Coordinates of C-alpha atoms and ligand atoms in Angstrom, one line a residue:
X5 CA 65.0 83.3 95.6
X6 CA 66.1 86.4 93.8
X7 CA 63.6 88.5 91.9
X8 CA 65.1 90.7 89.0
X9 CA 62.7 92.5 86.3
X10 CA 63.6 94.0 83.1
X11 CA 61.7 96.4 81.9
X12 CA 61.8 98.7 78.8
X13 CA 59.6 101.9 79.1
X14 CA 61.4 103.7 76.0
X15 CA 62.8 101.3 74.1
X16 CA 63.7 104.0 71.8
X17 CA 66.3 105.7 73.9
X18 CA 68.1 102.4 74.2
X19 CA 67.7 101.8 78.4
X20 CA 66.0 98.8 79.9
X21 CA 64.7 99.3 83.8
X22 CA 66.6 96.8 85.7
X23 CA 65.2 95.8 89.5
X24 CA 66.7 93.5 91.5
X25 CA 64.7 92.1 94.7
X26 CA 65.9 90.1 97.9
X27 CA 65.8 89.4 101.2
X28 CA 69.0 89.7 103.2
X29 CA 69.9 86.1 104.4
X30 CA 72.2 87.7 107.4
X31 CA 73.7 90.4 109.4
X32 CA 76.7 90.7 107.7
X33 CA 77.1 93.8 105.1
X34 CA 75.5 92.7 101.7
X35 CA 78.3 93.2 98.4
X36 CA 76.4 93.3 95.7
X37 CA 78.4 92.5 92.2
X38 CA 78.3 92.8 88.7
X39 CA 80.0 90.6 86.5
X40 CA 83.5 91.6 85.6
X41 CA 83.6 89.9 82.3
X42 CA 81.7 87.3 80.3
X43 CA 82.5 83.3 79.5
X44 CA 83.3 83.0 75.6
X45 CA 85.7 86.6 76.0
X46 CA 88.2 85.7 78.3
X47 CA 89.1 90.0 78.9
X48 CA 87.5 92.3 81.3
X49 CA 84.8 93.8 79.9
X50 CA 83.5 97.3 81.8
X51 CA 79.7 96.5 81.7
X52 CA 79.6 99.2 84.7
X53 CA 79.9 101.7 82.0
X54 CA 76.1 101.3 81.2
X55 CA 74.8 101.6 84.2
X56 CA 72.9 105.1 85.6
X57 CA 70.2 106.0 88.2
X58 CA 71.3 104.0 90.6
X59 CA 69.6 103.6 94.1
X60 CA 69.2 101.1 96.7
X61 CA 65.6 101.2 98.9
X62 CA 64.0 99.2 101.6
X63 CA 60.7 97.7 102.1
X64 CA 59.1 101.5 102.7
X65 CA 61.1 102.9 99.2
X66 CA 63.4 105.0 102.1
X67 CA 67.1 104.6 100.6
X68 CA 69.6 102.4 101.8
X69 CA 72.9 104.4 101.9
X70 CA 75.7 102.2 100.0
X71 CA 79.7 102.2 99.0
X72 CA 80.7 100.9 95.8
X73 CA 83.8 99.2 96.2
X74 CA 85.0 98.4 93.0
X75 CA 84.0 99.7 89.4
X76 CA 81.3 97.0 89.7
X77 CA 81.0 95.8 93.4
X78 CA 78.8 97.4 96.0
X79 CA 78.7 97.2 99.7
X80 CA 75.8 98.3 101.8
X81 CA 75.0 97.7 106.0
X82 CA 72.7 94.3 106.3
X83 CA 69.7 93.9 108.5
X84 CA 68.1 90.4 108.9
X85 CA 64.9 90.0 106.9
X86 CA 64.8 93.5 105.4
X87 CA 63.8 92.8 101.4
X88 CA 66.1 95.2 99.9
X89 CA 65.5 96.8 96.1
X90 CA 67.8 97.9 93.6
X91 CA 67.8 99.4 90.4
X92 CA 68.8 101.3 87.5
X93 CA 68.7 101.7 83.8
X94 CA 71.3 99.8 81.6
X95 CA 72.3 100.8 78.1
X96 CA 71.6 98.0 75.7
X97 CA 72.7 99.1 72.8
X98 CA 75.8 96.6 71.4
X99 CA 74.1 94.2 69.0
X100 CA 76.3 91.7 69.0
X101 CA 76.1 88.0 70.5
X102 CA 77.7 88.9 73.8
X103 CA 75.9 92.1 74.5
X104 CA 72.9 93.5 74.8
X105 CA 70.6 95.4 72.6
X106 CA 66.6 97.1 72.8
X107 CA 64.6 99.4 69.8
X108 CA 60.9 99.3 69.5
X109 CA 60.8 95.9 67.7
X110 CA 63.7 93.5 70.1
X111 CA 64.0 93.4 73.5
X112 CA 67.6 91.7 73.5
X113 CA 69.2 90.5 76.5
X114 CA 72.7 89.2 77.9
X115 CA 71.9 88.4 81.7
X116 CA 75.8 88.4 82.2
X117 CA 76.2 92.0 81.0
X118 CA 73.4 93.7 83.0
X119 CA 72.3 91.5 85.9
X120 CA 74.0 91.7 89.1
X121 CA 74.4 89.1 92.2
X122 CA 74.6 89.0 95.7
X123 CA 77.9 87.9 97.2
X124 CA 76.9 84.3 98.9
X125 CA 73.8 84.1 97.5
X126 CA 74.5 82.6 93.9
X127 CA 73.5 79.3 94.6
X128 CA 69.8 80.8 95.1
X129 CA 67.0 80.3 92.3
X130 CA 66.2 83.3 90.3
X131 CA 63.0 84.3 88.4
X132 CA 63.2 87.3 85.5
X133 CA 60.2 88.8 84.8
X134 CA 60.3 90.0 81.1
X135 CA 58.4 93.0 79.5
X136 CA 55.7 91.1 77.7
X137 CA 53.2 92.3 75.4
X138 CA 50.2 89.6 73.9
X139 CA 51.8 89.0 70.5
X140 CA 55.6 88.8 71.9
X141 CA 57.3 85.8 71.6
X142 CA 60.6 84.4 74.2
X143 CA 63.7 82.4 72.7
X144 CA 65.9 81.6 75.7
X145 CA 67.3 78.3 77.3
X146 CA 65.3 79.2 80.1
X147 CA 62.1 77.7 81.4
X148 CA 59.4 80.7 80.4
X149 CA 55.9 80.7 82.4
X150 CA 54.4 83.5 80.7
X151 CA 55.6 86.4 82.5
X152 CA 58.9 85.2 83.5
X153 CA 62.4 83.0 83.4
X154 CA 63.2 80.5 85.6
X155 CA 67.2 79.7 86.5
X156 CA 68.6 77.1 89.2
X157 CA 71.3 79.3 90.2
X158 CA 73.0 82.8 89.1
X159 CA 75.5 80.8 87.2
X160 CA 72.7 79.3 85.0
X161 CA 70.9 83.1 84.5
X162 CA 74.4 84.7 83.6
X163 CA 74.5 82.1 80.7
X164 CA 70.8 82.4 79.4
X165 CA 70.8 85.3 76.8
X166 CA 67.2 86.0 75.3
X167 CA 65.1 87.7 72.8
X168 CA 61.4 88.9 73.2
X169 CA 59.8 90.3 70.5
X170 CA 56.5 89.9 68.0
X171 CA 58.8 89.6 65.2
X172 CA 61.3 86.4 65.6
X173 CA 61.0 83.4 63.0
X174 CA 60.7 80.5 64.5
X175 CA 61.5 77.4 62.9
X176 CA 62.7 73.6 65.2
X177 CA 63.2 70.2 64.3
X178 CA 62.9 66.8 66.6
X179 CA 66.6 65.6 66.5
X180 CA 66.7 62.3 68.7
X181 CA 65.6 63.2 72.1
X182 CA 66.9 66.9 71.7
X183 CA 64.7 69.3 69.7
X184 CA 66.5 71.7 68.2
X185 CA 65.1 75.7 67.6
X186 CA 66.2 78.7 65.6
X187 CA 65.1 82.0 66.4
X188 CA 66.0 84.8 64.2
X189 CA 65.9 88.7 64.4
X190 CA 66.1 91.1 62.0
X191 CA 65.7 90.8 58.1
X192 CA 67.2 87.3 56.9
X193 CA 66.8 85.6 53.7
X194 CA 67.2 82.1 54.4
X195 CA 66.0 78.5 52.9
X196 CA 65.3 77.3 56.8
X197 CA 64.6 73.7 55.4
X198 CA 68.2 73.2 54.2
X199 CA 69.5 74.4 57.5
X200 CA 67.3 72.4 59.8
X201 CA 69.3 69.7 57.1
X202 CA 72.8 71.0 57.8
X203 CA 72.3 71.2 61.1
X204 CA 71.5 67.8 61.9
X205 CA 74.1 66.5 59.4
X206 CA 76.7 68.3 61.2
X207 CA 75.1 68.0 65.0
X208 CA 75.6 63.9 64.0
X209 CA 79.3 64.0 63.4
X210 CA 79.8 65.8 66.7
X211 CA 78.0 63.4 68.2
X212 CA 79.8 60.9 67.2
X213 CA 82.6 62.3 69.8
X214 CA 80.6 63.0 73.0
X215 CA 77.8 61.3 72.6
X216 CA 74.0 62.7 72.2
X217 CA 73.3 66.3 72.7
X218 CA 72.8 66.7 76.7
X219 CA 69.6 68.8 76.5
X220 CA 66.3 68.3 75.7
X221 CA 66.3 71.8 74.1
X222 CA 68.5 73.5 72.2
X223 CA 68.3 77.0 70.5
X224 CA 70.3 79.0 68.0
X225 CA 69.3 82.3 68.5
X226 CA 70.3 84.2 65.2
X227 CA 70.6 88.1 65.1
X228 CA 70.5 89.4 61.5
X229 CA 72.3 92.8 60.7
X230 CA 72.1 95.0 57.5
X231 CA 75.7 95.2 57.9
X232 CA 78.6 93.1 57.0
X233 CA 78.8 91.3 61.0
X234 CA 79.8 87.7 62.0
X235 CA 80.0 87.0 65.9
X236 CA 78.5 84.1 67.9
X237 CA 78.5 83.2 72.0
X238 CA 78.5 80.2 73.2
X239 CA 76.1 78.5 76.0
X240 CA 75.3 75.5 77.6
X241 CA 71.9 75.0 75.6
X242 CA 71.9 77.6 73.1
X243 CA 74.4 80.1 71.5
X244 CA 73.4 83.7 70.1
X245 CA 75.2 84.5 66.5
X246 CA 75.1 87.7 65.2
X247 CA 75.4 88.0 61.5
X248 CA 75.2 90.4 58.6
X249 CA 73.9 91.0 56.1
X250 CA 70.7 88.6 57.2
X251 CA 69.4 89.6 53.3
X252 CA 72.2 87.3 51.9
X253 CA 72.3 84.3 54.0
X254 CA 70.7 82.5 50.7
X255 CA 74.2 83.5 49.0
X256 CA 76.8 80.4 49.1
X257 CA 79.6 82.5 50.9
X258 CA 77.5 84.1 53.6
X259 CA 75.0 80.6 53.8
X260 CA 78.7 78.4 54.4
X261 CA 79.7 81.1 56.7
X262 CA 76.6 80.6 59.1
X263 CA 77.2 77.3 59.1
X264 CA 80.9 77.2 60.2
X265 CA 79.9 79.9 63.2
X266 CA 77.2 77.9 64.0
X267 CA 79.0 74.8 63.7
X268 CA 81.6 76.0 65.8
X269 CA 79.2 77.1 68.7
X270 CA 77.7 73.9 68.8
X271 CA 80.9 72.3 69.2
X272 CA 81.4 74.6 72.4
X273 CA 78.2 72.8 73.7
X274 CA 80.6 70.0 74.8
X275 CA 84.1 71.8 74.9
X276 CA 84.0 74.4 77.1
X277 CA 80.3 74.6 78.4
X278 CA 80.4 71.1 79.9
X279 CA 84.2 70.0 79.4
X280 CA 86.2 73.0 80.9
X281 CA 89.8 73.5 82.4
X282 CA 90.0 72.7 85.9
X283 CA 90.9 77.0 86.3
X284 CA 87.6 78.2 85.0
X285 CA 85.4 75.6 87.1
X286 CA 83.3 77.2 88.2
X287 CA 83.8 80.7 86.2
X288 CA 84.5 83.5 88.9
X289 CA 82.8 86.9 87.6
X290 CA 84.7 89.2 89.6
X291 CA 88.4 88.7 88.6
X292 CA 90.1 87.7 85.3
X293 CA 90.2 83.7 85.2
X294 CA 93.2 82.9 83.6
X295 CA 94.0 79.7 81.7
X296 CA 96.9 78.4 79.1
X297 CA 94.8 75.9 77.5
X298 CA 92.7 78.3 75.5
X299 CA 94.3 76.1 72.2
X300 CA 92.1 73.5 73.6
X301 CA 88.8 75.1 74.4
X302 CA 89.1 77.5 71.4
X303 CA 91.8 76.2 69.3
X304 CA 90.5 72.7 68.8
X305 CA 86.5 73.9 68.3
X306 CA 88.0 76.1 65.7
X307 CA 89.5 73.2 63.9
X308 CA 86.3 70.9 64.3
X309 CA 83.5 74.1 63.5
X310 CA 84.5 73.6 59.7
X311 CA 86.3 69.9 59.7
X312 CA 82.4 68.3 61.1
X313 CA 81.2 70.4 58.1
X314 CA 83.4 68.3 55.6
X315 CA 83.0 65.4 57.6
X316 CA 79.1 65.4 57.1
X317 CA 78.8 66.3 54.0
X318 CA 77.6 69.5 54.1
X319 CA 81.2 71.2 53.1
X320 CA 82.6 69.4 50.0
X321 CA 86.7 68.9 50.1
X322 CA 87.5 72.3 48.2
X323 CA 85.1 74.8 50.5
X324 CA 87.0 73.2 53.8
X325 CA 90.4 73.1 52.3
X326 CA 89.9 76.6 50.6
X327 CA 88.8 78.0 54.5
X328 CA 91.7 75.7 56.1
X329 CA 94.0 77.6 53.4
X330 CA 92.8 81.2 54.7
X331 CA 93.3 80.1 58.4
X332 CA 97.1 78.8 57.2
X333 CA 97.8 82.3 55.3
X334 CA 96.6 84.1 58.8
X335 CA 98.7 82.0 60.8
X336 CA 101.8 82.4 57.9
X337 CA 101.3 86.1 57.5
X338 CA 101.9 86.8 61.8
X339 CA 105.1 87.3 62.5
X340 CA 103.8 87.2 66.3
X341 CA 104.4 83.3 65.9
X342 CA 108.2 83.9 66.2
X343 CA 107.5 85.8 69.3
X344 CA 104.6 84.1 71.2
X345 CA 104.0 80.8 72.2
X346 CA 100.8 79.5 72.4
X347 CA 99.5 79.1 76.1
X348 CA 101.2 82.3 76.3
X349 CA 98.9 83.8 74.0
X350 CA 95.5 82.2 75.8
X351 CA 97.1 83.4 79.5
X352 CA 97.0 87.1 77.7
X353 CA 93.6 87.1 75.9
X354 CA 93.2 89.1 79.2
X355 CA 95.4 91.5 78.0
X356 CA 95.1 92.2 74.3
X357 CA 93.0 88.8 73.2
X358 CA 90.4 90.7 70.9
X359 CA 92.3 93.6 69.6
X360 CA 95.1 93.5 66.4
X361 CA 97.9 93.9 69.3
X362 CA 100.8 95.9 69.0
X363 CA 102.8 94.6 65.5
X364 CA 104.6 90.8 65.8
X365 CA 103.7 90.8 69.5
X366 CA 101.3 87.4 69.1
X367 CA 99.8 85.0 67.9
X368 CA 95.7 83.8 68.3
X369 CA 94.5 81.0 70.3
X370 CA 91.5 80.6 67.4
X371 CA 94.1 80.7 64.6
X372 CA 97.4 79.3 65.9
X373 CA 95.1 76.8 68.4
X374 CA 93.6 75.5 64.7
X375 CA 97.0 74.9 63.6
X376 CA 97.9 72.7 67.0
X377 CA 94.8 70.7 66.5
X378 CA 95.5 69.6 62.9
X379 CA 99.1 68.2 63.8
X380 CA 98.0 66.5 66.5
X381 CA 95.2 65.0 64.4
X382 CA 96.9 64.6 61.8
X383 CA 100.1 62.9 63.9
X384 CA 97.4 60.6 65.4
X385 CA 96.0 59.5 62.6
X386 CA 99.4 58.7 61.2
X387 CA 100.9 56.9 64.4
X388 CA 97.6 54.7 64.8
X389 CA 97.8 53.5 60.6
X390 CA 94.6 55.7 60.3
X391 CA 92.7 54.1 63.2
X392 CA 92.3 57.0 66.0
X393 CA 92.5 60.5 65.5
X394 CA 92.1 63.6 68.0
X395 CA 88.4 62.6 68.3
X396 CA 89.3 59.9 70.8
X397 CA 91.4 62.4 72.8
X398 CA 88.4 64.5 73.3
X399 CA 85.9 61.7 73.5
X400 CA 88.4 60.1 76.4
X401 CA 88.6 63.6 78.5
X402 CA 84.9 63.8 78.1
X403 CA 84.8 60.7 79.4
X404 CA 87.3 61.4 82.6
X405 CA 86.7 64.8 83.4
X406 CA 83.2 66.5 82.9
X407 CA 81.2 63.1 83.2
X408 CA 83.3 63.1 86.1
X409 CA 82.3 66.9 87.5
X410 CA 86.6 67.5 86.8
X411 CA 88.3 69.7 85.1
X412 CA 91.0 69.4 82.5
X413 CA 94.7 70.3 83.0
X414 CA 97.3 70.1 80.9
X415 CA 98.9 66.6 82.4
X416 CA 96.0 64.8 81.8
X417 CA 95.6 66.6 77.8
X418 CA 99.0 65.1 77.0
X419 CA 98.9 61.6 78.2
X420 CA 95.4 61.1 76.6
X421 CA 97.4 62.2 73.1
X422 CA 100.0 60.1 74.1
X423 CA 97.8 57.2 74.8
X424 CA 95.9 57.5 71.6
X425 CA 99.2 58.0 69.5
X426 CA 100.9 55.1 71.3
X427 CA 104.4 58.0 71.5
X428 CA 105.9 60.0 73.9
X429 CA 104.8 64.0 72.7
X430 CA 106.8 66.2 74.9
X431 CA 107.9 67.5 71.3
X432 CA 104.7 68.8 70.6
X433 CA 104.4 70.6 73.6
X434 CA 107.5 71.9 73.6
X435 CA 107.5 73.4 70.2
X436 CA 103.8 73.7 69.8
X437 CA 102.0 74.7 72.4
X438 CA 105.5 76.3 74.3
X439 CA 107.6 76.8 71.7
X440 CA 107.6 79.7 69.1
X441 CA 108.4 79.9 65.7
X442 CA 107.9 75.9 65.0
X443 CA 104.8 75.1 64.2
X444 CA 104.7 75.9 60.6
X445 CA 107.3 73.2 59.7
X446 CA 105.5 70.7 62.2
X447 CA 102.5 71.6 60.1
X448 CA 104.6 70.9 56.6
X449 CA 105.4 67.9 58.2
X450 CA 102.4 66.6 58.6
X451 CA 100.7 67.8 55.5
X452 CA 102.9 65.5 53.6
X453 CA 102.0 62.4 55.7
X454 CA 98.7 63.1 53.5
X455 CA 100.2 64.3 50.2
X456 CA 99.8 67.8 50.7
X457 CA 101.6 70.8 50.8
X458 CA 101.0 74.6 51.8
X459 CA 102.0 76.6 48.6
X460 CA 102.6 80.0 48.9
X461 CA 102.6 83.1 46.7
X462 CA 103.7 86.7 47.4
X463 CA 100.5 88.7 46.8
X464 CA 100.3 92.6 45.6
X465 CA 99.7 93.4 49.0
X466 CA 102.9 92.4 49.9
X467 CA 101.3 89.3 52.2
X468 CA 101.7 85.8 51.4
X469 CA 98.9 83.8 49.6
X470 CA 98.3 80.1 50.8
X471 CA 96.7 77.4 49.4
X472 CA 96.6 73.9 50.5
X473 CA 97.4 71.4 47.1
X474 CA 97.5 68.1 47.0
X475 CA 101.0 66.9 45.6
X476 CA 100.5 65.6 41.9
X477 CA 103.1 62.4 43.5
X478 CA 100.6 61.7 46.3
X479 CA 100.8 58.2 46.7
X480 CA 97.3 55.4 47.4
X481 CA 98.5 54.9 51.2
X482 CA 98.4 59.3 51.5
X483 CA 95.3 59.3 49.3
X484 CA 94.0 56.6 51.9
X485 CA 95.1 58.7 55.1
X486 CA 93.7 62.0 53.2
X487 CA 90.5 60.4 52.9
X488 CA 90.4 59.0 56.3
X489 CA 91.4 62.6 57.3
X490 CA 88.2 64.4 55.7
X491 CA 85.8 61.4 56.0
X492 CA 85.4 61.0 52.3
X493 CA 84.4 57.7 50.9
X494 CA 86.8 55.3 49.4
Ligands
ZN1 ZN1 84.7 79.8 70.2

């Protein structure tokens, strides 16, 4: 077992107390390590740079003397049986949903930012003990006891962000066998009935793809700014969203924005948290884990966050195709698409994955990987005479990979969009996910299939304004596809 404790003596000058408590398991020199980066941002992510104070002790408090070894790895000389100590204060003071954040009023912590582990020993359970006071309250994934979290493994801790404090909301709802919770932070204004409504409508339709949520608990945990802020992390039984302003989440725009994040992280619940390429399984915290199929794990939950939205109802046609129409004038308006391919652009979220880049250099796994999801869906769905779509793609490498403790490579992606197509696709890897430059007439392409088109405008700002119209000559078998395509009645 490996004791940690957080504790947060002046909350006001933004440091929580971190201990960290084991025995050493053998005579070999210990390498302690904190993570090098965090699943959801696939870059390196410096977390060392909040650490101060510190120190290493035995049993008596004498210090052990210790090398770091890497910005974030230390070694220090192993004797059997010794408990060994450490600790230091970390600055938590990034509120956003991959970071971690205290003031007087929220304790608010990302275990992957600020805890570290012991080379060998990740497989051991862990137990947090949390800074409790009588009227605070926990949202985490975790198991809570009172005074602490419980996790299997390190693995399991490093994905279990949480919130203490006597202020959250607290609203859940009973959905099958999974009851889902939302926490929330900070000042929100928010009609919490419609959204335990939404939420369900939409959880449903993603159901409909992997089958029932795998968890008996579930927990968005919502961080509400004053600011203008939209950011959410996903994890295997809960995701953390930071938004802002929390006052206007009653407000169409900002309530339909909540919903696609939230949407979207759900959908990660499945595609990426359980279904995962075979190169992040399992994740490795001390080195960058490349992959080229980030247009699956990211591009594809992209394109189903706001398409399960229209699908259940809780979108109507116009607000999907009106968001659809400002991912198209993103992708349109890069000229990094004539000079990136995709997979080339998820290897290199490692390099410059979360910044603007330098100008035409690439394109975005979310935005571009959206793009490669609606022409294969939409191909699909034309090839089968409106029968399959990429659902059944996703639903079969469920099926063959994660229920299977496997991971995905590409191979096995494009035979399962072969097989549910019934034709060969190398095209579509080779100018889609490969190529550059060719995916906005592929797109075109299959817009028409459905009577639409992408029509475009030169703004004021010298960008190009798209919209996504269907054609005045759309014929009843594309009106029949189109409906098929946005799950709208007959
Ligand atoms: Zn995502």
């Amino acid at each position: 077992m490996i004791h940690y404790s957080i504790s947060t003596y002046e909350p006001s000058n933004g440091f929580v107390h971190i201990e960290m408590r084991f025995k050493a398991a053998s005579n070999t020199p210990i390498v302690l390590q904190l993570p090098a980066w965090r699943p959801g941002r696939y870059e390196l992510a410096n977390y060392a740079r909040n650490i101060k104070n510190f120190s290493i002790k035995n049993e008596q408090g004498i210090a052990i003397p210790y090398d770091k070894i890497t910005k974030e790895k230390w070694a220090l000389p192993s004797s059997m049986n010794v408990e060994i100590t450490v600790s230091y204060e970390y600055y938590a003071q990034q509120p956003d949903a991959g970071n971690s954040f205290v003031n007087t009023q929220l304790c608010y912590i990302n275990p992957v930012n600020c805890l570290l582990y012991v080379e060998g020993m990740q497989h051991l359970p862990c137990e947090i003990k949390l800074p409790m006071s009588a009227s605070a309250q926990v949202a985490c994934q975790l198991p809570f006891d009172g005074n602490s979290l419980h996790a299997e493994n390190f693995d399991q801790l490093a994905d279990s962000p949480f919130f203490i404090s006597a202020n959250l909301h607290h609203h859940s709802i009973q959905h099958g066998n999974c009851n889902i919770h939302f926490w929330a932070a900070g000042e929100v204004a928010m009609n919490w009935e419609q959204l335990k409504l939404d939420t369900i409508a939409y959880a449903n339709i993603q159901e409909e793809i992997f089958g029932a949520l795998p968890m008996k608990d579930f927990h968005f945990l919502y961080l509400f700014r004053a600011d203008v802020f939209r950011h959410g992390v996903e994890h295997a039984n809960s995701t953390v969203i930071a938004m802002g302003p929390g006052k206007s989440m009653i407000e169409p725009l900002a309530y339909n924005d909540l919903l696609a994040i939230s949407s979207h992280e759900l959908f990660h619940v499945w595609n990426i948290k359980r279904m995962r390429p075979v190169e992040m399984l399992p994740y490795d915290f001390t080195k960058e884990n490349y992959s080229k199929m980030g247009y699956v794990y990211e591009g594809i939950t992209t394109y189903y966050g706001d398409l399960t939205l229209v699908h259940a109802g809780v979108w109507s046609q116009e607000t999907y195709l009106k968001s659809l129409s400002d991912d198209l004038k993103k992708h349109i308006n890069n000229e990094g698409r004539f000079n990136y391919s995709l997979e080339d652009a998820s290897f290199d979220t490692w390099v410059d994955g979360y910044v603007p880049g330098v100008p035409g250099r690439k394109v975005s796994i979310y935005t571009e990987g959206l793009v490669a999801a609606l022409i294969a869906d939409l191909y699909i769905l034309q090839q089968s005479n409106g029968k399959y779509r990429l659902n059944q793609v996703l639903s079969d490498m469920y099926a063959q990979t994660y229920l299977k403790q496997k991971g995905y490579n590409k191979a096995l992606y494009k035979q399962l969009l072969e097989k549910w197509s019934g034709q060969n696709m190398d095209w579509y890897f080779q100018d889609i996910i490969e190529g550059k430059g060719k995916m906005t007439a592929q797109l075109a392409a299959v817009l028409s299939w459905i009577g639409c088109e992408i029509e475009t405008q030169l703004a004021e700002n010298g960008q190009v304004d798209c919209c996504i119209k269907i054609k005045l000559d759309q014929t009843p078998e594309q009106l029949q596809l189109f409906k098929k395509w946005l799950n709208l009645s007959a």
